[in-house]
PDB file of C-alpha atoms and ligand atoms in Angstrom:
ATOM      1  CA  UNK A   1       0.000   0.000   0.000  1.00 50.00           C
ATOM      2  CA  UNK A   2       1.534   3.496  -0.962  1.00 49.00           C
ATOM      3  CA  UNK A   3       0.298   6.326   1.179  1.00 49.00           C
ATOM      4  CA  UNK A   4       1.257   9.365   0.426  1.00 53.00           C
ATOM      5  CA  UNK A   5       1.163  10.703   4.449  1.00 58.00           C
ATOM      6  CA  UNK A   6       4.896  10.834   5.563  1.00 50.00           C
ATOM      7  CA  UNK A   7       5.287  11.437   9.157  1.00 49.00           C
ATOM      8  CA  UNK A   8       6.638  15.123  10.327  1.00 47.00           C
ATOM      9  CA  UNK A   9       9.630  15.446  12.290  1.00 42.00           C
ATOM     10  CA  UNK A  10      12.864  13.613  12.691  1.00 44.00           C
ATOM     11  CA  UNK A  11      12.470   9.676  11.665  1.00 45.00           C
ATOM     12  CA  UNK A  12      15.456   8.529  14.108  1.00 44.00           C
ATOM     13  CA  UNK A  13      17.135  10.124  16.857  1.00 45.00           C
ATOM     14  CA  UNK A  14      19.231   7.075  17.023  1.00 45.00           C
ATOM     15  CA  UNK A  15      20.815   7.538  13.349  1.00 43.00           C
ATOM     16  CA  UNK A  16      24.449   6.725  15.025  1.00 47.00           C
ATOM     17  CA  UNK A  17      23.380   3.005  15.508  1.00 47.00           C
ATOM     18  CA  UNK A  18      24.808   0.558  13.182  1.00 53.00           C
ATOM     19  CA  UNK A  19      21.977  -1.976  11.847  1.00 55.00           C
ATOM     20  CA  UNK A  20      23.706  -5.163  11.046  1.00 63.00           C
ATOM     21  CA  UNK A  21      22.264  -7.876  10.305  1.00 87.00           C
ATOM     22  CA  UNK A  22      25.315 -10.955  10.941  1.00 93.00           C
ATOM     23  CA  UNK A  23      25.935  -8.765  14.557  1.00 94.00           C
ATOM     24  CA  UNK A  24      28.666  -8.327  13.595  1.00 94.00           C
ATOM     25  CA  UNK A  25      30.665  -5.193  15.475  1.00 93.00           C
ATOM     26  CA  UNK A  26      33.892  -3.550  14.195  1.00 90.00           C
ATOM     27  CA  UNK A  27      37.102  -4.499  15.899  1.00 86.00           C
ATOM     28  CA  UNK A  28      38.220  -1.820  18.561  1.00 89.00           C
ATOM     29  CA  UNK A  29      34.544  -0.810  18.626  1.00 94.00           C
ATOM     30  CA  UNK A  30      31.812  -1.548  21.749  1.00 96.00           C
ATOM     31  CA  UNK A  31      27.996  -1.599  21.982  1.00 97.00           C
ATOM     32  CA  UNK A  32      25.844  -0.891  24.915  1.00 97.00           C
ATOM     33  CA  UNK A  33      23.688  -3.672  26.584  1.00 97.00           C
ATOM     34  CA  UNK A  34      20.412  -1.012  25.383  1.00 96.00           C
ATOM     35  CA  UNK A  35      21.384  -1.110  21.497  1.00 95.00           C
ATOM     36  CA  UNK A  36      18.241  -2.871  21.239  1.00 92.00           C
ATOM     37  CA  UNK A  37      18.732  -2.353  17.661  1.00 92.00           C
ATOM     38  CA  UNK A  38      21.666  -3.948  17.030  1.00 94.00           C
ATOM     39  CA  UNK A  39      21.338  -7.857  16.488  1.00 96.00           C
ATOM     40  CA  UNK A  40      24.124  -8.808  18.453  1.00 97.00           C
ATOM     41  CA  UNK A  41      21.969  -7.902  21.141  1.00 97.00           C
ATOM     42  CA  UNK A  42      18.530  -7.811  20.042  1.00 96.00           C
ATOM     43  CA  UNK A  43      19.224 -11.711  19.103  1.00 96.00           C
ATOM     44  CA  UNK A  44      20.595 -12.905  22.210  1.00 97.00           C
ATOM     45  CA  UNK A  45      18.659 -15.347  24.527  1.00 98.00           C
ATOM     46  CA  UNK A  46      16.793 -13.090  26.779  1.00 97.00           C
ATOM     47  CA  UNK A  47      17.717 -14.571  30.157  1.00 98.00           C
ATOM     48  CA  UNK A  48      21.059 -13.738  29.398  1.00 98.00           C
ATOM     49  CA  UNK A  49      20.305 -10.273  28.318  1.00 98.00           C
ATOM     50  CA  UNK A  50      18.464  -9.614  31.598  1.00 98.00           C
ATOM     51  CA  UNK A  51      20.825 -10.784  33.744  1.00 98.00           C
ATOM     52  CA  UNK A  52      23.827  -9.154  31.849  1.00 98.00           C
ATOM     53  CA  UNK A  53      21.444  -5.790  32.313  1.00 98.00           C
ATOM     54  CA  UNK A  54      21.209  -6.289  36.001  1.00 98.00           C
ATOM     55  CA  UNK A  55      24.704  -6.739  36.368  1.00 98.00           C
ATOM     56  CA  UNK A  56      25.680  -3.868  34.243  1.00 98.00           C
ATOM     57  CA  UNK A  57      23.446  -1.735  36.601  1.00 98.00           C
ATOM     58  CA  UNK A  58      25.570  -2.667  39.538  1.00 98.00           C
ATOM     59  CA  UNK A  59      29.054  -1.761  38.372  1.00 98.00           C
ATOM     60  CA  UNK A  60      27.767   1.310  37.159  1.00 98.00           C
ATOM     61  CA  UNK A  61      26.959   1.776  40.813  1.00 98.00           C
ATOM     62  CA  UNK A  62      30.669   1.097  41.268  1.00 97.00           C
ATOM     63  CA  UNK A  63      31.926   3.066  38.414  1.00 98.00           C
ATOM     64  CA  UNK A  64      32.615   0.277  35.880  1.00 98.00           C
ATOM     65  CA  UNK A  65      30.665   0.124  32.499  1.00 98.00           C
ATOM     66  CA  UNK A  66      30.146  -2.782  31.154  1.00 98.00           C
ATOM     67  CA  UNK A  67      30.793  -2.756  26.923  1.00 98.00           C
ATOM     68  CA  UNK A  68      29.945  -5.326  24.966  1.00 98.00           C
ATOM     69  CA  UNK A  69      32.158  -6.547  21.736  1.00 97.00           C
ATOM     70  CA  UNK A  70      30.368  -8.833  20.508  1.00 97.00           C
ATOM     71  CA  UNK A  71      27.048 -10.940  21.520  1.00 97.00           C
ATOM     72  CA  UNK A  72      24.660 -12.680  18.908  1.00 97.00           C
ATOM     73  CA  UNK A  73      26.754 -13.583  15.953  1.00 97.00           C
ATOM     74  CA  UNK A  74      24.930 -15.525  12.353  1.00 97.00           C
ATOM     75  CA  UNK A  75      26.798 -18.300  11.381  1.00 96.00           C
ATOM     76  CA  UNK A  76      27.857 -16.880   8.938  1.00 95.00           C
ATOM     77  CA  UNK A  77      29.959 -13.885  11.006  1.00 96.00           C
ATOM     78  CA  UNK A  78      30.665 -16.520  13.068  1.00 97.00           C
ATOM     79  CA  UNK A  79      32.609 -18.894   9.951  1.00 97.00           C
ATOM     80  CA  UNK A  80      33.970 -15.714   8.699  1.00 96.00           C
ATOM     81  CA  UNK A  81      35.811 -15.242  12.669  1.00 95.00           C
ATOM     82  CA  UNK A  82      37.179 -18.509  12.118  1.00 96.00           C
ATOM     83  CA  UNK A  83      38.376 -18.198   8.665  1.00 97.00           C
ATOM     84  CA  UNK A  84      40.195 -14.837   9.507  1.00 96.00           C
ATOM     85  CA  UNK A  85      42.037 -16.992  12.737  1.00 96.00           C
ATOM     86  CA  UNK A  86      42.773 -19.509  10.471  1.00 97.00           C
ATOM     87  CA  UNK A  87      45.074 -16.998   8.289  1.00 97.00           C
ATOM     88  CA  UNK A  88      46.562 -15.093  11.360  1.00 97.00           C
ATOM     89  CA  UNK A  89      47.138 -18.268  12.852  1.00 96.00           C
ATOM     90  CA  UNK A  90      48.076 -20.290   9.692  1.00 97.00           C
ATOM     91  CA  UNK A  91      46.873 -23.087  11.478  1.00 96.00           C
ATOM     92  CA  UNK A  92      43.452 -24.372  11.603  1.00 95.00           C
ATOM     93  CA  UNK A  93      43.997 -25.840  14.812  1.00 94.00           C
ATOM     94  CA  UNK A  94      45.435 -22.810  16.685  1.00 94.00           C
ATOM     95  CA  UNK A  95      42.654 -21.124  15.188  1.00 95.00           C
ATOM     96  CA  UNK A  96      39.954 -23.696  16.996  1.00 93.00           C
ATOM     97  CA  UNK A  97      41.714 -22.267  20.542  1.00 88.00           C
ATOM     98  CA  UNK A  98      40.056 -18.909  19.998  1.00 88.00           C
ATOM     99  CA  UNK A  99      37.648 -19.412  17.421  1.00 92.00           C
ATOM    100  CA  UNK A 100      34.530 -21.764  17.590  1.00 93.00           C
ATOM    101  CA  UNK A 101      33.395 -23.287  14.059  1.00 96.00           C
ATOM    102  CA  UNK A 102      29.623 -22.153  14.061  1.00 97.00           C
ATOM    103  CA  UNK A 103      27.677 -25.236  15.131  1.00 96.00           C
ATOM    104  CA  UNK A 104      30.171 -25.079  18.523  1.00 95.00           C
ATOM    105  CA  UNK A 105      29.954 -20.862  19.472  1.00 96.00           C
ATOM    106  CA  UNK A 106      27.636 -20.123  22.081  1.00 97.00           C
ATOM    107  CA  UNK A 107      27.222 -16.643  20.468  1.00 97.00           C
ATOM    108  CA  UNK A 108      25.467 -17.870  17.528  1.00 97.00           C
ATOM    109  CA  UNK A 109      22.866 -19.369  19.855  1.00 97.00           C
ATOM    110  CA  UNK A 110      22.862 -16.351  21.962  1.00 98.00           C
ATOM    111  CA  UNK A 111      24.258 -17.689  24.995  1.00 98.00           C
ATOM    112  CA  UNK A 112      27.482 -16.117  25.083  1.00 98.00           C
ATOM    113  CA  UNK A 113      28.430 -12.394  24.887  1.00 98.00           C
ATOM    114  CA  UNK A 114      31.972 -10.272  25.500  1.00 98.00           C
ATOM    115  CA  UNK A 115      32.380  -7.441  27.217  1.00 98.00           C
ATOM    116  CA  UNK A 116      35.341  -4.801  27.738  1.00 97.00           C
ATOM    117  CA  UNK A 117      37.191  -2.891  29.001  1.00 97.00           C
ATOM    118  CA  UNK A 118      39.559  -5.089  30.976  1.00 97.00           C
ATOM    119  CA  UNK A 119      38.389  -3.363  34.086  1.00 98.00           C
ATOM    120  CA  UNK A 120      34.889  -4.688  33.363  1.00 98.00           C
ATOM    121  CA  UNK A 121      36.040  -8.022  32.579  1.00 98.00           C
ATOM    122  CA  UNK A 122      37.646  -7.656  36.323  1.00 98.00           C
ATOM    123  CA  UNK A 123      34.190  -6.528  38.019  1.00 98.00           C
ATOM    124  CA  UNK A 124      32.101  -9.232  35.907  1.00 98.00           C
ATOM    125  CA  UNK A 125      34.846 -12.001  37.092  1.00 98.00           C
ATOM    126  CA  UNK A 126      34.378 -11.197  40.331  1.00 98.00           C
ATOM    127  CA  UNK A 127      30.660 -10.588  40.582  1.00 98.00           C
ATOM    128  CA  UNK A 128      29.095 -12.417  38.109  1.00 98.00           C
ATOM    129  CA  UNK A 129      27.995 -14.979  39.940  1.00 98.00           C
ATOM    130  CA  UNK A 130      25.473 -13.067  41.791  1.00 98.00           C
ATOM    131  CA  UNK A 131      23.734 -12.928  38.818  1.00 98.00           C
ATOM    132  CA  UNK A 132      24.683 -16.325  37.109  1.00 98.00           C
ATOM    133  CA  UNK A 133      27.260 -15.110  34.893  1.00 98.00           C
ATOM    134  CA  UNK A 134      30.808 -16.956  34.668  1.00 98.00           C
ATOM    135  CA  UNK A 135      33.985 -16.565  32.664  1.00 98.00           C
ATOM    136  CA  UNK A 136      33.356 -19.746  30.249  1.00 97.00           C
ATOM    137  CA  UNK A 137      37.025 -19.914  29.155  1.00 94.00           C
ATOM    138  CA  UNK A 138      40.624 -19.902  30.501  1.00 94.00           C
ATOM    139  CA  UNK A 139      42.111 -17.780  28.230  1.00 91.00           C
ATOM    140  CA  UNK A 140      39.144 -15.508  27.489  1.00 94.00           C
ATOM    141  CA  UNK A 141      38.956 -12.958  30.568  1.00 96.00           C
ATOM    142  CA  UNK A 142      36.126 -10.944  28.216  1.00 97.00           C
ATOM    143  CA  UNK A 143      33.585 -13.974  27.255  1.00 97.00           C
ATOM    144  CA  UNK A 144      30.651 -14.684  29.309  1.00 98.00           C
ATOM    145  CA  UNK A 145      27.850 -17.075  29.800  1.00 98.00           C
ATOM    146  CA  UNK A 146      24.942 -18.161  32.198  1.00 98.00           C
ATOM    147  CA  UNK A 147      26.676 -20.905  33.867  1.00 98.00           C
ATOM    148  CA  UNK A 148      25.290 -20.872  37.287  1.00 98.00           C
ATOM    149  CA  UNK A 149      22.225 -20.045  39.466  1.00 97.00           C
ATOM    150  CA  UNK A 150      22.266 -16.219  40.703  1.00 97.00           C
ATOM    151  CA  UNK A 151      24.576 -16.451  43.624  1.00 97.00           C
ATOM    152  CA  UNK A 152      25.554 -19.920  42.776  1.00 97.00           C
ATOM    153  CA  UNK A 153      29.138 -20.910  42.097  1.00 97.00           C
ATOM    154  CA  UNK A 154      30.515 -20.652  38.876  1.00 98.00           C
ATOM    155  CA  UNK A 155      32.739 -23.612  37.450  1.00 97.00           C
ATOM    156  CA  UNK A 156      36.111 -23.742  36.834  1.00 97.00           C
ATOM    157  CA  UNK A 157      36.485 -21.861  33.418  1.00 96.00           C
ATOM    158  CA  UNK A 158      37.447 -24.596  30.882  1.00 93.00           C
ATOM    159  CA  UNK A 159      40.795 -24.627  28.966  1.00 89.00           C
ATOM    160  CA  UNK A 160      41.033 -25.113  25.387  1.00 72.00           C
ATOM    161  CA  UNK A 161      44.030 -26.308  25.481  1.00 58.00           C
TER     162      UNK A 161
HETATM  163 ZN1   ZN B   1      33.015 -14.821  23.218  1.00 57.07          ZN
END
C-alpha cells in the first residue's frame, strides 16, 4: 500500500546506531547492553540479556561500564571469525583455541556475549555470579555465559588447550 502521508519530524534520533544484520561489530569498537537495535543484542537469549542488564546496573553503581564486543553472531559472522584466525594463525587448529566453528559458538545461539574494558572483565569475574554469569574460558577474561544459578558458584572456566 503506498500512502502518500509521511510522518513530520525527525524519523530517528538514534541515526548513530549501526543496523547489522550478521551482529557483527567492528574491531576496537563496543555496543551498549540497550542497542536494542543492534542484532548482536537484540538476538541474544533473553535470560542472558536480563541478567547481563542487572549486572551492568551494579558496576555502574561502582563506576565500571560494562561494553559489549560482541554478543549474537549468524553463522555466517561466526565462519567468517574462524576463517580470519585460520590466516593469522596459519593453522586451523590454533585457530579452533580462539575461534569456535559455528555449530560449537555459544554466540550464535545467543548464549554467550563479551564485554570490555579489561576493568569490566575484572568486576564481571568477580561478581558475576550473583547474577549467574561466569567466565566460560581460561584464556578468554572478556567472554561470558549463564553458567550458574544467581549467587551460585561458577565452574572452573574450561581450557582449550
Ligand atoms: Zn566470546
Amino acid at each position: 500500500m503506498v500512502t502518500a502521508c509521511t510522518p513530520a519530524g525527525p524519523q530517528s534520533t538514534t541515526a548513530q546506531v549501526r543496523v547489522t544484520d550478521d551482529g557483527s561489530i567492528p574491531k576496537n569498537e563496543s555496543i551498549s547492553l540497550d542497542d536494542d537495535k543492534h542484532a548482536a543484542i537484540a538476538n541474544l537469549d533473553q535470560e542472558l540479556l536480563t541478567a547481563m542488564r542487572k549486572a551492568a546496573a551494579d558496576a555502574k553503581l561502582a563506576g565500571v561500564e560494562l561494553r559489549v564486543t560482541s554478543g549474537w553472531r549468524s553463522a555466517e559472522h561466526q565462519q567468517r571469525l574462524l576463517d580470519e584466525a585460520v590466516e593469522l594463525y596459519r593453522s586451523e587448529e590454533e585457530a579452533r583455541r580462539w575461534v569456535h566453528p559455528p555449530e560449537k559458538s555459544a554466540h550464535v545461539t545467543g548464549k554467550a556475549i563479551d564485554i570490555g574494558p579489561t576493568n569490566a572483565d575484572d568486576w564481571l569475574i568477580q561478581h558475576g555470579a550473583d547474577y549467574g554469569l561466569c567466565q566460560a574460558y581460561a584464556n578468554e577474561m572478556w567472554h561470558f555465559e549463564l553458567l550458574t544459578t544467581p549467587g551460585g558458584q561458577c565452574p572452573q572456566p574450561r581450557s582449550t588447550t
